[in-house]
Coordinates of C-alpha atoms in Angstrom, one line a residue:
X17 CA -1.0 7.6 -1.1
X18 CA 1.4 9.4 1.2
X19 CA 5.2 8.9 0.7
X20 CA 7.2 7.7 3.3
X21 CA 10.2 9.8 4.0
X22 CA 13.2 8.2 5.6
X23 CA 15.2 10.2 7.9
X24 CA 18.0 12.0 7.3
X25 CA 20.9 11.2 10.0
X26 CA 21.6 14.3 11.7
X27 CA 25.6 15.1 11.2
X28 CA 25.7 16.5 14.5
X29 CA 25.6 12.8 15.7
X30 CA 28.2 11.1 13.5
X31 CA 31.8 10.1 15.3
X32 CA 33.7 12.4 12.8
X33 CA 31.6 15.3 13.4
X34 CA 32.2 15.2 16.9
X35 CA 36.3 14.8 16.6
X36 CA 36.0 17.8 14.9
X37 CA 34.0 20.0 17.6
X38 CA 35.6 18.8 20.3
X39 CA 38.7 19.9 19.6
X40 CA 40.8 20.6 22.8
X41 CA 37.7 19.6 25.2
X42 CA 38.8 15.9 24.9
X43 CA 42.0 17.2 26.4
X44 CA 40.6 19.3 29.3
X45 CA 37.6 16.9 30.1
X46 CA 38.9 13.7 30.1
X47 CA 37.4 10.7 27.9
X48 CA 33.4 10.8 27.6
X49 CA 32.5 8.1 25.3
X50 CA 30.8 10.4 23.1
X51 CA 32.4 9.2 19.8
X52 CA 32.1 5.5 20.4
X53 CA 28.1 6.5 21.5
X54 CA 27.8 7.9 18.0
X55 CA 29.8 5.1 16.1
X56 CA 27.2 2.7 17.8
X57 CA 24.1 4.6 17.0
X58 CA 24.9 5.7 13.5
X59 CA 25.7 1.9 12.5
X60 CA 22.4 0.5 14.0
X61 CA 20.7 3.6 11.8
X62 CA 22.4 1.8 8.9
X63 CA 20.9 -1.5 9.6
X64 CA 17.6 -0.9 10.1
X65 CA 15.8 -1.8 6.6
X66 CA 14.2 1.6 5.5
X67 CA 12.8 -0.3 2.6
X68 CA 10.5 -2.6 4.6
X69 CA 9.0 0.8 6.4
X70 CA 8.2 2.2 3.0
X71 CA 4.9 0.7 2.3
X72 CA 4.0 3.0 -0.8
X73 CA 7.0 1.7 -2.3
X74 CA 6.4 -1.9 -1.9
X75 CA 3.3 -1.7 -2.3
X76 CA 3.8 -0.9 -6.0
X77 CA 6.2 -3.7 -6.2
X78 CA 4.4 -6.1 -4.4
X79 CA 0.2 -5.9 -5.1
X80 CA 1.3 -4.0 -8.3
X81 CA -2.2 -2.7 -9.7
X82 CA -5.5 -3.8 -9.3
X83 CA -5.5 -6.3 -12.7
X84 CA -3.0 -8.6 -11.0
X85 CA -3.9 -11.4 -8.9
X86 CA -1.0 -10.3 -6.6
X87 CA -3.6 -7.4 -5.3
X88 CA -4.5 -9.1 -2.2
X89 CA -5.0 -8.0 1.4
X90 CA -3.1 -10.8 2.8
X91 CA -0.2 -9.8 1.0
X92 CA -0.9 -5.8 2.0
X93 CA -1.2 -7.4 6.1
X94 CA 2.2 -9.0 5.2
X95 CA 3.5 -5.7 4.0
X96 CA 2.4 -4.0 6.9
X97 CA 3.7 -7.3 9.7
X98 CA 7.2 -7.1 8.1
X99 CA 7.4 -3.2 8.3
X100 CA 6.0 -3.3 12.3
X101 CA 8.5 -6.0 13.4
X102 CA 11.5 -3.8 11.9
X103 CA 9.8 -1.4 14.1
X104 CA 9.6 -3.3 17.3
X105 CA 13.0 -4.8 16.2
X106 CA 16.1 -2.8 14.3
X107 CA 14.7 0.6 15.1
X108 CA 13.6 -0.3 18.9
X109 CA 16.8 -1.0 19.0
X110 CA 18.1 2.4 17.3
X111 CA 15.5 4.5 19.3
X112 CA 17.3 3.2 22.5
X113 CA 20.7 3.9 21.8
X114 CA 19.9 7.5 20.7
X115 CA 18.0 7.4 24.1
X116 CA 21.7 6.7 25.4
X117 CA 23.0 9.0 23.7
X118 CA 21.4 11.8 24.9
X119 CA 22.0 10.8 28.2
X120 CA 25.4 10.6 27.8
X121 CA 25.4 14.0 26.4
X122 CA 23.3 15.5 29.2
X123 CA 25.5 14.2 31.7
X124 CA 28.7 15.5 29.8
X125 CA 27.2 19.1 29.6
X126 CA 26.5 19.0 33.4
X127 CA 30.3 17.7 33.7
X128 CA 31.3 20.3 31.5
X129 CA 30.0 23.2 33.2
X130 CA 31.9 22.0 36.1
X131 CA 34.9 22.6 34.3
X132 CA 35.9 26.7 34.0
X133 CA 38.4 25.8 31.3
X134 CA 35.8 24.8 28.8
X135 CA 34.1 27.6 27.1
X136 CA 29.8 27.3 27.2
X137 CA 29.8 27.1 24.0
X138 CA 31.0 23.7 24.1
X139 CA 28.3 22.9 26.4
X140 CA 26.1 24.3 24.5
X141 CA 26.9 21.9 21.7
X142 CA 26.7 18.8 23.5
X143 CA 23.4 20.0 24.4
X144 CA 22.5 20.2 21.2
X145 CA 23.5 16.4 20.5
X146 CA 21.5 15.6 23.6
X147 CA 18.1 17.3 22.2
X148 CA 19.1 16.2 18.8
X149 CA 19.2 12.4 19.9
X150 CA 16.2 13.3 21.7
X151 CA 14.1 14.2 19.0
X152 CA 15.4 11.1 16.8
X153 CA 14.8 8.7 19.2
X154 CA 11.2 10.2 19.6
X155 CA 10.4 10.2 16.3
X156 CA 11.6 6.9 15.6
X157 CA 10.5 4.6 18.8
X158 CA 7.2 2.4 18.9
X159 CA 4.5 4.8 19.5
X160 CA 5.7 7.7 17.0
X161 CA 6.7 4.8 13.9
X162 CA 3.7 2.6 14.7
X163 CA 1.3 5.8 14.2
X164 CA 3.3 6.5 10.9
X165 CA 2.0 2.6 9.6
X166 CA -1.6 2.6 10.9
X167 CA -2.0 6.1 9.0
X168 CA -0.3 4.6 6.0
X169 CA -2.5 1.4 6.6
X170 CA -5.8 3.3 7.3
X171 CA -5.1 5.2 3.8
X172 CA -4.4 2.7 1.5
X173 CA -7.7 0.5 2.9
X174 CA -9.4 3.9 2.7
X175 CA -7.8 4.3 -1.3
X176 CA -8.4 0.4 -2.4
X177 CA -12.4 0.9 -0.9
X178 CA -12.8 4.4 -3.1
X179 CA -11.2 3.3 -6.0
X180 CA -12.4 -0.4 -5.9
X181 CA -14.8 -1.8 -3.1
X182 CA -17.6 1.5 -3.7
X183 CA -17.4 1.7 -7.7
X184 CA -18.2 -2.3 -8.0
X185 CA -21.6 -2.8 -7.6
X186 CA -23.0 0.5 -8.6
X187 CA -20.3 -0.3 -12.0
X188 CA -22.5 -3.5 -12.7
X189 CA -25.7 -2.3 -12.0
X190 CA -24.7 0.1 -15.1
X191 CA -23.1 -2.6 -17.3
X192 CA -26.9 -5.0 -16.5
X193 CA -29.4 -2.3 -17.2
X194 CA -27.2 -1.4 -19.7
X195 CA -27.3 -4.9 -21.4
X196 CA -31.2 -5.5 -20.4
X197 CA -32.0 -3.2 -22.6
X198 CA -29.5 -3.8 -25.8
X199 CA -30.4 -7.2 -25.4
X200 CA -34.3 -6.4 -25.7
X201 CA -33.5 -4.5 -28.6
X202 CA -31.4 -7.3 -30.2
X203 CA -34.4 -9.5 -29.7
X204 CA -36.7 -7.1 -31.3
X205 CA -34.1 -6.4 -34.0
X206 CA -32.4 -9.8 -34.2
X207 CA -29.3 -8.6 -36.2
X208 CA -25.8 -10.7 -36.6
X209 CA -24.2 -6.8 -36.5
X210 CA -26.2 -5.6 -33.7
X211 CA -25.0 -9.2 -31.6
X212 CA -21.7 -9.0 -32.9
X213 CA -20.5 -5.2 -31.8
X214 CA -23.1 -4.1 -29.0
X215 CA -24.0 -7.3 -28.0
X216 CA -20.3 -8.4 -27.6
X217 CA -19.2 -5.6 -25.8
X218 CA -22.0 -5.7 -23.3
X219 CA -21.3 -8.8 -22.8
X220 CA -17.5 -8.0 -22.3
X221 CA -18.8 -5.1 -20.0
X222 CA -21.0 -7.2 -17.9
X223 CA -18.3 -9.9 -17.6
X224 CA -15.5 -7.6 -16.2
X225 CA -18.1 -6.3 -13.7
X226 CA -18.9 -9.9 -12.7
X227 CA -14.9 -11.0 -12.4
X228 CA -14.6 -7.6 -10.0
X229 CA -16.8 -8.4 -7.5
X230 CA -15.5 -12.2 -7.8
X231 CA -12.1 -10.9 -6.8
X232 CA -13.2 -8.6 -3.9
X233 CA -13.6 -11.9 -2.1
X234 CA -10.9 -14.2 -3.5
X235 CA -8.6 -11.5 -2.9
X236 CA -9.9 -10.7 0.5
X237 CA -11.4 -7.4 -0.1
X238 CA -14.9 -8.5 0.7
X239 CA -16.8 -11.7 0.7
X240 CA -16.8 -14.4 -1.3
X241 CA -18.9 -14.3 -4.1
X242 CA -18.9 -18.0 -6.0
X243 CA -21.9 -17.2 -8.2
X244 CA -20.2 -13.7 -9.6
X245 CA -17.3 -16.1 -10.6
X246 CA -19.6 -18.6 -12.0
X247 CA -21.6 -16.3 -14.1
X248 CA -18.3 -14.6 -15.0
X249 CA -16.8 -17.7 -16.1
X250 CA -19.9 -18.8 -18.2
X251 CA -20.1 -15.7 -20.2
X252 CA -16.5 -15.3 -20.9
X253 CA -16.2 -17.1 -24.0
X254 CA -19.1 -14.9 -25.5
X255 CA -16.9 -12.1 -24.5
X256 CA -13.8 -13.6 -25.7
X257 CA -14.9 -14.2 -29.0
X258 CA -12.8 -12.7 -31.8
X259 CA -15.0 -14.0 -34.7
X260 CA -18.1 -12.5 -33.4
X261 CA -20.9 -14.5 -31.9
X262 CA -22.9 -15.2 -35.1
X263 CA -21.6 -15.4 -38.5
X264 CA -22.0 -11.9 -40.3
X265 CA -24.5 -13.9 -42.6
X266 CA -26.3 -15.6 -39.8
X267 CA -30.6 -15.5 -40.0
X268 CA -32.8 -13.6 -37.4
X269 CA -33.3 -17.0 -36.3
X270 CA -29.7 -17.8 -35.4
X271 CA -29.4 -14.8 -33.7
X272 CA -32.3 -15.4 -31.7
X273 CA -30.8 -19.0 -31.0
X274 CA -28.0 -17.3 -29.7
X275 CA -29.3 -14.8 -27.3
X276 CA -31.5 -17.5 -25.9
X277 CA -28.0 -19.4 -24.9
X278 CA -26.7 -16.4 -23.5
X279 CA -30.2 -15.3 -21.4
X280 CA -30.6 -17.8 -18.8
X281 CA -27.0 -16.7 -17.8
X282 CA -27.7 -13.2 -18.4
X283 CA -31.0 -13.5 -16.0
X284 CA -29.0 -15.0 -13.4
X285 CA -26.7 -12.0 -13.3
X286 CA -29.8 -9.7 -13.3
X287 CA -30.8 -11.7 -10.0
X288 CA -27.4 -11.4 -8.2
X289 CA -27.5 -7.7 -9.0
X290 CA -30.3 -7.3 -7.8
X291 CA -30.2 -9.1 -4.6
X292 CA -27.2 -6.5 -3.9
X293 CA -29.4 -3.6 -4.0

């Protein structure tokens, strides 16, 4: 995902770069409120809160990765609402002084030019504050920082429906045929090994798939799916179990007894995949 890059205050703008350019102008010109213009500007720069506008950043913070329950879209919108009122709110405010600043400047130039005692270079540099502030206040009003979120917006939907929406059901479709088969085999070869390592992590497979497309919708990503989260929740102890599903010593019979516990579930998974096609 794209970085967001805060931007750097231009020195040219600060109040103590300004004493020192001046020099003997202030003398010759008279007061221009340039300095106290810059004092303003620079400390409503320092109080807008970059943080909130660097979505990458939270984002990692905040929804983490994809395995915590934290990875919602409501908490992404409420990333991307704080970051759009600092917008409208500190840096509107910003944007307008440097707006005022520039003005200022472009009204001291034309004053200054008036003035055959100060030299054009001096003119020049207020000039340069002018477009300076300019280009500041551009970049950082409504229109320019709102574009800047709804591209940042637009590409982390775009990453979270690549890397997570897309994969899911095609991913399960995998893990079903998958197990369809290794369980036919199991019941033609009903062996406690066979149940116990393939069967298991077919299982495991088929259950992760299942709790994925359950939390596209719970999270927001998609719609709700209660039946993925039933099935999910059904076959999880299967999948959870850390002595194996049969005792190593266990008959054909028992094995069979136990895939015939797991099928009906199993089927029922086949039928919501399915119906996704």
């Amino acid at each position: 995902m794209t970085e967001f890059a805060k931007p750097a205050y231009p020195l040219i703008l600060t109040r103590k770069d300004w004493d020192k350019k001046k020099g003997v102008i202030a003398k010759m010109a008279g007061k221009t409120g340039i300095g106290e213009q810059c004092d303003k500007v620079f400390a409503l720069y320092n109080a807008v809160h970059w943080d909130r506008l660097d979505l990458p950043a939270r984002r990692r913070v905040v929804l983490q990765n994809w395995k915590d329950d934290s990875y919602t879209k409501a908490n992404w919108e409420k990333l991307v609402k704080e970051a759009m009122a600092e917008v409208t709110g500190n840096m509107a405010k910003l944007s307008a002084e440097l707006y005022k600043l520039r003005d200022l400047c472009t009204k001291t130039a034309a004053n200054f030019k008036k003035l055959k005692a100060i030299p054009s270079s001096s003119t020049q540099h207020v000039l340069t504050m002018a477009k300076t502030a300019d280009h500041l206040g551009v970049q950082l009003n409504k229109n320019s920082m709102g574009g800047v979120l709804s591209a940042l917006n637009k590409e982390f939907l775009a990453e979270v429906k690549m890397k997570f929406i897309d994969p899911m059901w095609p991913g399960i479709r995998t893990y079903a045929n998958r197990h369809a088969n290794l369980m036919a085999e199991i019941k033609r070869t009903p062996t406690p090994d066979k149940l116990n390592s393939d069967g298991r992590t077919g299982i495991r497979d088929l259950t992760t798939g299942l709790g994925n497309i359950a939390k596209l919708g719970e999270r927001g990503w998609g719609p709700k799916n209660d039946a993925a989260r039933t099935l999910c929740t059904q076959l999880t102890p299967w999948a959870n179990s850390q002595s194996g599903l049969v005792e190593p010593g266990a008959s054909a019979q028992d094995v069979l007894a136990e895939v015939a516990k797991i099928e009906p579930i199993f089927n029922r998974a086949l039928q919501l995949v399915a119906a996704a096609r």
